[in-house]
Short mmCIF file of C-alpha atoms in Angstrom, two decimals:
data_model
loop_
_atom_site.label_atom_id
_atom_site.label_comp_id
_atom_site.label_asym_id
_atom_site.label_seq_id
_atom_site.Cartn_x
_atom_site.Cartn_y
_atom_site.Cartn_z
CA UNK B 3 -31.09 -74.20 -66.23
CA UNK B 4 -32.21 -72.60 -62.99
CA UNK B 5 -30.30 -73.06 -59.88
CA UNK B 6 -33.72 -73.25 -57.87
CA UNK B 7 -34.63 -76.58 -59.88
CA UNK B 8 -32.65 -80.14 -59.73
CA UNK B 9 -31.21 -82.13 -62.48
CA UNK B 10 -33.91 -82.76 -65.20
CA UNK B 11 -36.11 -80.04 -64.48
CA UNK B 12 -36.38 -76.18 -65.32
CA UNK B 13 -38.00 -74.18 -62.94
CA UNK B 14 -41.15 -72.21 -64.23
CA UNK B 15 -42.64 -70.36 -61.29
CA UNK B 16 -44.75 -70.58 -58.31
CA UNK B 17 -48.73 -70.43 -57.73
CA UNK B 18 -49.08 -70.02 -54.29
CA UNK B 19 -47.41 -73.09 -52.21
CA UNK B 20 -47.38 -74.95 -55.58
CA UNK B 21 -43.66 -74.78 -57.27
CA UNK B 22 -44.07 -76.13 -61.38
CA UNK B 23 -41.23 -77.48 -62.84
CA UNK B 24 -40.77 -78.43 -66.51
CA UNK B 25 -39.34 -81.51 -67.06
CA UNK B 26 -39.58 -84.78 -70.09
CA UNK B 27 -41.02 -88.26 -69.17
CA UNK B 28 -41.11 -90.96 -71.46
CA UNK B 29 -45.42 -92.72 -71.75
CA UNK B 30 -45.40 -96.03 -74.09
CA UNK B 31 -41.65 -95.24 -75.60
CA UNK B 32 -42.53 -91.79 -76.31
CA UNK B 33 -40.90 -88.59 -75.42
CA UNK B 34 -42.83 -85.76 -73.75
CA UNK B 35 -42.58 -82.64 -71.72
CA UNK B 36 -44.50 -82.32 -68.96
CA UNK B 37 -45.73 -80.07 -65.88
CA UNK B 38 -44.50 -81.00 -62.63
CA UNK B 39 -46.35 -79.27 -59.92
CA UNK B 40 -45.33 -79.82 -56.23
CA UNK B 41 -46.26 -78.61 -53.07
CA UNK B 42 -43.43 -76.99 -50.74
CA UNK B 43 -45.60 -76.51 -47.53
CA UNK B 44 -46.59 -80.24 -47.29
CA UNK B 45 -44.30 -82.87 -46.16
CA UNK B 46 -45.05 -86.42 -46.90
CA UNK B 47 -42.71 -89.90 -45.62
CA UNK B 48 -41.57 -91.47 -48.41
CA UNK B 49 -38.85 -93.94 -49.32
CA UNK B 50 -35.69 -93.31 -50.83
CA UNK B 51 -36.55 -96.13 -53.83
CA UNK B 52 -32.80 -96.94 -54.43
CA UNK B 53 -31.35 -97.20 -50.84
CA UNK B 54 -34.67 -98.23 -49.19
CA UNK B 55 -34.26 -95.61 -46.45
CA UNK B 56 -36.86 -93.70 -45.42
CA UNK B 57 -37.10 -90.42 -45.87
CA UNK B 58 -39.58 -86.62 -46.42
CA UNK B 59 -40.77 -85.55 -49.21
CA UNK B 60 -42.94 -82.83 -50.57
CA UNK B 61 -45.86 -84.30 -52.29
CA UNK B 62 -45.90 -83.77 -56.28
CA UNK B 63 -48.38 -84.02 -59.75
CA UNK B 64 -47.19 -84.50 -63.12
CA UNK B 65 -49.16 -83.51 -66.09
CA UNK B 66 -48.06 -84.13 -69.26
CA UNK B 67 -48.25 -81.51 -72.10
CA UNK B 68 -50.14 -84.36 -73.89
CA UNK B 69 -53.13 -83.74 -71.75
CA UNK B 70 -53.05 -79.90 -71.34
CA UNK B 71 -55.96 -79.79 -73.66
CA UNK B 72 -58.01 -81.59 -70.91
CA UNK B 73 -57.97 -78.56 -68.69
CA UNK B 74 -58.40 -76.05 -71.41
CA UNK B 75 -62.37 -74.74 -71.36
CA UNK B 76 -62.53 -73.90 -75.19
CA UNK B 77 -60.59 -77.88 -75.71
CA UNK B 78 -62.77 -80.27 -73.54
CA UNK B 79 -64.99 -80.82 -76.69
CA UNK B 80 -62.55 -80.95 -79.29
CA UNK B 81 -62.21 -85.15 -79.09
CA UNK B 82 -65.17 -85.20 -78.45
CA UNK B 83 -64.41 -88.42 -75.35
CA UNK B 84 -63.74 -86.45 -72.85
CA UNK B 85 -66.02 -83.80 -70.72
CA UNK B 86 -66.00 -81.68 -67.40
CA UNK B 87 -66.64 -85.04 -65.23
CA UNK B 88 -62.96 -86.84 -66.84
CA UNK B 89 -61.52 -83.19 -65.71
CA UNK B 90 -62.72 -82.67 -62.67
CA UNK B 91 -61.66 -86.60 -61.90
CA UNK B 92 -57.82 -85.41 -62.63
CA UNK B 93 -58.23 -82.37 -60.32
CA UNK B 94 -59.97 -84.52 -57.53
CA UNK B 95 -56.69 -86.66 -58.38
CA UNK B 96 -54.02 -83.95 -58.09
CA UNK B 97 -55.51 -82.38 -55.09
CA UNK B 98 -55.48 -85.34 -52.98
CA UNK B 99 -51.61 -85.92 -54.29
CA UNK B 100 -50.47 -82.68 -53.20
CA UNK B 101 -52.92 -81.95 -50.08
CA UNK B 102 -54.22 -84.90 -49.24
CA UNK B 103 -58.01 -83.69 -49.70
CA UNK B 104 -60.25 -83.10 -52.11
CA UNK B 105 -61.24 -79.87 -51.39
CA UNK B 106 -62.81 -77.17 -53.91
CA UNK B 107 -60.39 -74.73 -52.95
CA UNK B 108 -57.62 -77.16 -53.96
CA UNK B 109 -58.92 -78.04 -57.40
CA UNK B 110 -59.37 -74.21 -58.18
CA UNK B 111 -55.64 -73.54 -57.32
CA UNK B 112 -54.51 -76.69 -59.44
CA UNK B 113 -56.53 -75.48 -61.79
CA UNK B 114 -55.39 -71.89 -62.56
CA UNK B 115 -51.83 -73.27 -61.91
CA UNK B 116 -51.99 -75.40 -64.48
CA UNK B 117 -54.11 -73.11 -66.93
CA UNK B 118 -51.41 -70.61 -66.58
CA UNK B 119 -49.03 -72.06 -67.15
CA UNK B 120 -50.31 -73.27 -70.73
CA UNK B 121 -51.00 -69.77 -71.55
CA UNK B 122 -47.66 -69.13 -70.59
CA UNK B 123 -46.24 -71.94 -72.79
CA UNK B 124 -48.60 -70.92 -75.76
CA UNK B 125 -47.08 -67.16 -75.83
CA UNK B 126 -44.11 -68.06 -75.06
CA UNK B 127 -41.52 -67.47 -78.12
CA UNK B 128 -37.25 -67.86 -79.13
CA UNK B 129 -35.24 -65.33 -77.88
CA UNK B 130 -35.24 -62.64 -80.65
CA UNK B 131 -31.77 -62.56 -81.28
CA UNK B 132 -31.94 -66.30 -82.29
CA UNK B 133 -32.84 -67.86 -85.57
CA UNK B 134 -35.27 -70.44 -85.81
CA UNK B 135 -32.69 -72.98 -86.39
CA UNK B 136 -30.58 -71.76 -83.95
CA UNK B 137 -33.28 -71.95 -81.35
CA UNK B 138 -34.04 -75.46 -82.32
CA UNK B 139 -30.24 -76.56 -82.19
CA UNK B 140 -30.50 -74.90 -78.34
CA UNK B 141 -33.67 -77.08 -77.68
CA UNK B 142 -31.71 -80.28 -78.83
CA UNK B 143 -28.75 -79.32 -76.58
CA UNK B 144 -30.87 -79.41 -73.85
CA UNK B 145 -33.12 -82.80 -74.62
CA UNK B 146 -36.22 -81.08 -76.03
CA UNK B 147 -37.56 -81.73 -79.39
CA UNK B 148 -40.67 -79.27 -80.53
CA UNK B 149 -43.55 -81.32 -81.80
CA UNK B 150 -46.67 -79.83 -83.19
CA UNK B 151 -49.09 -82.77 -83.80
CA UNK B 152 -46.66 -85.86 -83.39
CA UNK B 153 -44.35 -84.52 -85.79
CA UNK B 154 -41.07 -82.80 -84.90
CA UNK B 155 -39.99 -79.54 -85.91
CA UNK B 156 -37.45 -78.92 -88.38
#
């Protein structure tokens, strides 16, 4: 795990003032990995949810791998429910979460964050060095379970 990323979360890179983080969240008792985009130039108040306190923040988006096909050109008409307008909804979404306008500009960097990043997670591959089940027993040690539609890999 990187130093540059807390507890829970594996630093991936940075677009710009956006910082993505990879980290699990758990939608309708199910396990899933998911994009965690936040912006370091924006500060926010918050509150600190267990003490109450108040407190800064830097604003954040999550996207969960689950809905990486969303954002994918060649996907959008692969279920066939879902077009451009569901899309650019998200993106209007993200941009006021992280800027606090929805600006073109904003949607285009969101965009191509989050677009390369799946390109990045679709090349990426095991170490060389490692087996496949040696990579998998790594994954495990660190909470991750490979699925490739719903089912695990074994």
């Amino acid at each position: 795990m990187s130093i540059l990323a807390p507890a829970g979360f594996v630093w991936c890179g940075k677009k710009g003032d956006l910082t993505l983080y990879l980290t699990h969240i758990r939608v309708n008792n199910d396990d899933d990995a998911a994009l965690y985009i936040r912006n370091e130039n924006r500060s926010v108040p918050s509150t600190n949810p267990i003490t109450g306190e108040a407190a800064e923040g830097h604003p954040v988006y999550l996207v969960p791998f689950r809905d990486f096909w969303m954002y994918r050109p060649e996907d959008r008409d692969r279920r066939g429910v879902q077009g451009i307008k569901a899309m650019n909804a998200r993106l209007a979404n993200a941009a006021i979460a992280l800027y606090g306008l929805d600006v073109a500009a904003y949607r285009h960097r969101i965009l191509d964050a989050i677009l390369e990043f799946c390109d990045d997670v679709k090349n990426l591959r095991p170490p060389p060095e490692l087996t496949k089940e040696k990579w998998l027993d790594r994954m495990a040690a660190e909470g991750l379970t490979i699925k490739i539609n719903g089912q695990a890999v074994n």
